[in-house]
Short mmCIF file of C-alpha atoms in Angstrom, two decimals:
data_model
loop_
_atom_site.label_atom_id
_atom_site.label_comp_id
_atom_site.label_asym_id
_atom_site.label_seq_id
_atom_site.Cartn_x
_atom_site.Cartn_y
_atom_site.Cartn_z
CA MET A 1 51.46 110.49 150.10
CA LEU A 2 51.96 106.72 150.19
CA ILE A 3 49.82 104.66 152.54
CA GLY A 4 52.94 103.25 154.16
CA ASP A 5 54.12 106.77 155.13
CA CYS A 6 50.80 107.80 156.80
CA ARG A 7 49.96 107.91 160.52
CA PHE A 8 46.49 106.61 161.08
CA THR A 9 44.36 107.46 164.19
CA ALA A 10 41.08 105.69 164.62
CA ILE A 11 38.26 107.26 166.67
CA ASP A 12 35.00 105.76 167.96
CA PHE A 13 32.21 107.25 169.95
CA GLU A 14 29.48 105.43 171.95
CA SER A 15 26.40 107.52 172.50
CA ALA A 16 23.52 108.01 174.92
CA GLY A 17 21.04 106.91 172.23
CA ALA A 18 18.50 108.79 170.27
CA ALA A 19 15.15 109.67 171.87
CA ARG A 20 12.17 111.66 170.76
CA GLY A 21 12.75 115.47 170.93
CA ARG A 22 16.44 115.43 171.91
CA THR A 23 19.76 115.34 170.16
CA ASP A 24 22.04 112.25 170.67
CA VAL A 25 25.19 112.93 172.67
CA PRO A 26 28.47 111.03 173.11
CA VAL A 27 29.17 109.19 176.44
CA GLN A 28 32.50 107.50 175.57
CA VAL A 29 35.35 108.23 173.13
CA GLY A 30 38.21 105.90 172.20
CA LEU A 31 41.25 106.61 170.04
CA ALA A 32 44.09 104.35 168.82
CA GLY A 33 47.08 104.81 166.51
CA TRP A 34 48.72 102.71 163.81
CA THR A 35 51.43 103.21 161.26
CA PRO A 36 52.28 100.56 158.62
CA GLY A 37 55.96 100.81 159.51
CA ASN A 38 55.75 100.84 163.30
CA GLY A 39 52.54 98.95 163.99
CA HIS A 40 49.95 99.69 166.67
CA GLY A 41 50.65 102.44 169.07
CA GLU A 42 49.09 104.64 171.74
CA THR A 43 45.49 104.37 172.89
CA PHE A 44 43.18 106.63 174.79
CA VAL A 45 39.66 106.09 176.20
CA SER A 46 37.38 108.19 178.35
CA TYR A 47 33.79 108.31 179.44
CA LEU A 48 32.17 111.63 178.66
CA ALA A 49 29.82 113.66 180.93
CA SER A 50 26.23 113.77 179.63
CA GLU A 51 23.36 115.96 180.64
CA VAL A 52 20.88 113.40 179.32
CA PRO A 53 20.36 109.84 180.54
CA ILE A 54 21.45 106.82 178.49
CA THR A 55 18.50 105.14 176.81
CA TRP A 56 17.69 101.58 177.59
CA SER A 57 18.35 100.57 173.96
CA ALA A 58 21.77 102.21 173.89
CA ARG A 59 22.79 100.69 177.26
CA LYS A 60 21.75 97.25 175.93
CA VAL A 61 24.22 97.72 173.12
CA HIS A 62 27.32 99.11 174.85
CA GLY A 63 26.62 98.43 178.48
CA ILE A 64 27.49 101.91 179.67
CA ARG A 65 25.40 103.12 182.66
CA ASP A 66 24.63 106.66 183.85
CA GLU A 67 26.65 105.97 187.04
CA ASP A 68 29.71 105.19 184.85
CA LEU A 69 29.80 108.74 183.76
CA ALA A 70 30.13 110.22 187.24
CA GLY A 71 33.05 112.54 187.33
CA ALA A 72 33.74 112.13 183.63
CA PRO A 73 35.11 115.08 181.68
CA GLY A 74 32.99 116.93 179.01
CA LEU A 75 33.99 116.37 175.35
CA LEU A 76 35.11 120.00 174.95
CA SER A 77 37.63 119.67 177.82
CA LEU A 78 39.36 116.83 175.88
CA TRP A 79 40.27 119.16 173.01
CA PRO A 80 44.00 119.07 173.82
CA GLU A 81 44.09 115.29 173.90
CA LEU A 82 42.01 114.88 170.67
CA LYS A 83 44.03 117.53 168.86
CA ARG A 84 47.34 115.91 169.79
CA ARG A 85 46.18 112.56 168.46
CA LEU A 86 44.10 113.57 165.38
CA ALA A 87 46.04 116.51 163.97
CA GLY A 88 48.12 115.56 161.07
CA ALA A 89 46.76 111.99 161.06
CA VAL A 90 44.54 110.12 158.61
CA VAL A 91 41.42 109.67 160.63
CA VAL A 92 39.83 106.21 160.61
CA ALA A 93 36.29 105.12 161.63
CA HIS A 94 33.99 102.30 160.82
CA GLY A 95 30.94 104.20 159.49
CA LYS A 96 32.41 107.67 159.90
CA GLY A 97 29.09 109.58 160.05
CA THR A 98 28.73 109.44 163.81
CA GLU A 99 32.31 110.38 164.61
CA LYS A 100 32.26 113.31 162.15
CA ARG A 101 28.96 114.56 163.61
CA PHE A 102 30.24 114.50 167.25
CA LEU A 103 33.49 116.18 166.33
CA ARG A 104 31.52 119.18 165.09
CA ALA A 105 31.62 120.23 168.68
CA PHE A 106 35.03 121.63 167.66
CA PRO A 107 34.21 123.97 164.70
CA GLY A 108 36.93 124.26 162.12
CA HIS A 109 39.01 121.53 163.66
CA GLY A 110 40.40 120.45 160.29
CA PHE A 111 40.90 116.80 161.13
CA GLY A 112 41.20 114.44 158.17
CA PRO A 113 41.38 113.07 155.55
CA TRP A 114 38.95 110.34 156.61
CA VAL A 115 39.16 106.67 155.88
CA ASP A 116 35.98 104.69 156.42
CA THR A 117 36.66 101.01 157.02
CA LEU A 118 32.95 100.16 156.46
CA LEU A 119 33.17 101.47 152.86
CA LEU A 120 36.53 99.73 152.46
CA ALA A 121 35.24 96.40 153.75
CA ARG A 122 32.21 96.63 151.42
CA ALA A 123 34.56 97.28 148.49
CA ALA A 124 37.05 94.58 149.49
CA TRP A 125 34.58 91.78 150.28
CA PRO A 126 31.24 92.51 148.63
CA GLU A 127 30.30 88.88 148.83
CA LEU A 128 29.90 88.91 152.56
CA ASP A 129 26.43 89.06 154.07
CA GLY A 130 27.22 91.92 156.38
CA HIS A 131 29.90 94.38 157.09
CA SER A 132 29.45 95.37 160.70
CA LEU A 133 32.83 95.80 162.47
CA SER A 134 32.40 92.66 164.59
CA GLY A 135 31.03 90.69 161.72
CA ILE A 136 33.83 91.60 159.28
CA CYS A 137 36.54 90.93 161.90
CA GLU A 138 35.02 87.50 162.61
CA ALA A 139 34.84 86.75 158.90
CA ARG A 140 38.51 87.76 158.44
CA GLY A 141 39.73 85.81 161.47
CA LEU A 142 40.70 89.07 163.25
CA SER A 143 38.55 88.88 166.43
CA ALA A 144 41.09 86.99 168.48
CA LYS A 145 43.81 89.65 167.70
CA VAL A 146 41.46 92.46 168.73
CA ALA A 147 40.59 90.71 172.03
CA ALA A 148 44.31 90.14 172.76
CA MET A 149 45.17 93.75 172.18
CA ILE A 150 42.34 95.13 174.29
CA PRO A 151 41.79 92.59 177.16
CA GLY A 152 38.81 93.14 179.43
CA ARG A 153 36.79 95.05 176.90
CA ARG A 154 34.26 94.01 174.27
CA TRP A 155 32.50 95.17 171.03
CA HIS A 156 30.83 98.56 171.31
CA ASP A 157 33.37 99.78 173.81
CA ALA A 158 34.82 102.85 172.13
CA LEU A 159 38.44 101.79 172.52
CA TYR A 160 37.77 98.20 171.51
CA ASP A 161 36.00 99.38 168.30
CA ALA A 162 38.70 101.93 167.47
CA VAL A 163 41.48 99.34 167.71
CA ALA A 164 39.38 96.88 165.75
CA SER A 165 38.95 99.32 162.87
CA LEU A 166 42.78 99.77 162.68
CA ILE A 167 43.32 95.99 162.75
CA LEU A 168 40.76 95.71 159.92
CA LEU A 169 42.58 98.54 158.02
CA GLU A 170 45.83 96.71 158.48
CA ASP A 171 44.35 93.50 157.10
CA ILE A 172 42.97 95.31 154.08
CA ALA A 173 46.36 96.98 153.43
CA HIS A 174 48.15 93.57 153.67
CA THR A 175 45.55 91.61 151.63
CA PHE A 176 45.52 94.08 148.72
CA ASP A 177 49.27 95.03 149.05
CA LEU A 178 48.50 98.71 149.54
CA THR A 179 51.32 100.13 151.61
CA ALA A 180 53.24 101.34 148.50
CA LYS A 181 50.05 102.76 146.96
CA PRO A 182 48.83 106.36 147.27
CA LEU A 183 46.56 107.26 150.10
CA GLU A 184 43.86 108.02 147.46
CA TRP A 185 43.40 104.23 147.13
CA LEU A 186 41.87 104.18 150.63
CA LEU A 187 39.98 107.49 150.19
CA ALA A 188 38.26 106.46 146.89
CA PRO A 189 39.05 102.84 146.21
CA ASP A 190 39.02 101.48 142.64
CA THR A 191 37.76 98.00 143.46
CA GLY A 192 38.78 96.67 140.09
CA VAL A 193 42.43 97.52 140.73
CA TRP A 194 42.17 96.24 144.29
CA HIS A 195 40.95 92.83 143.17
CA ARG A 196 43.60 92.50 140.63
CA SER A 197 46.23 93.06 143.25
CA ARG A 198 44.55 90.85 145.86
CA ARG A 199 46.84 88.35 147.59
CA ALA A 200 45.77 84.74 147.37
#
């Protein structure tokens, strides 16, 4: 399948934070869609019920408080929404480990293939000092576009980060002229080929 024919859905989780003797749990999920032909599409965001308190260190990063979760649905109850958006899509995340781990709540879900924009950014611009989502978007001049698409939110909000990862993917696809290339170019990039096709 060609990249230009794919439907991409980005997912991002924010978590309660790791603490001694307990497993980390998600407290917010955000999803966003993009296709090279039709551009950016539907978004979805929800807080998630948590049986454990949010750690101080996690709250300092994402700003989510325990009281924000009052009345929020549990992750499992969002299965119909997640399935509708992720099934049949190429799933995108910036550093996919956390997202893949939390989606294990749905055994055998079959979502994928996965595109990791962190790995793509490192392959595309190895010369940059860092490849955090906010850092790479700032370096590529994408931050204003993210802010305009998701007003009233900020970095480490699940929806903001999901949209940002798609804007970064769009930038990579444009810079390296990838829309007519096979999807495998994103799944296992040959950086030598990428850089030979890189647009000035």
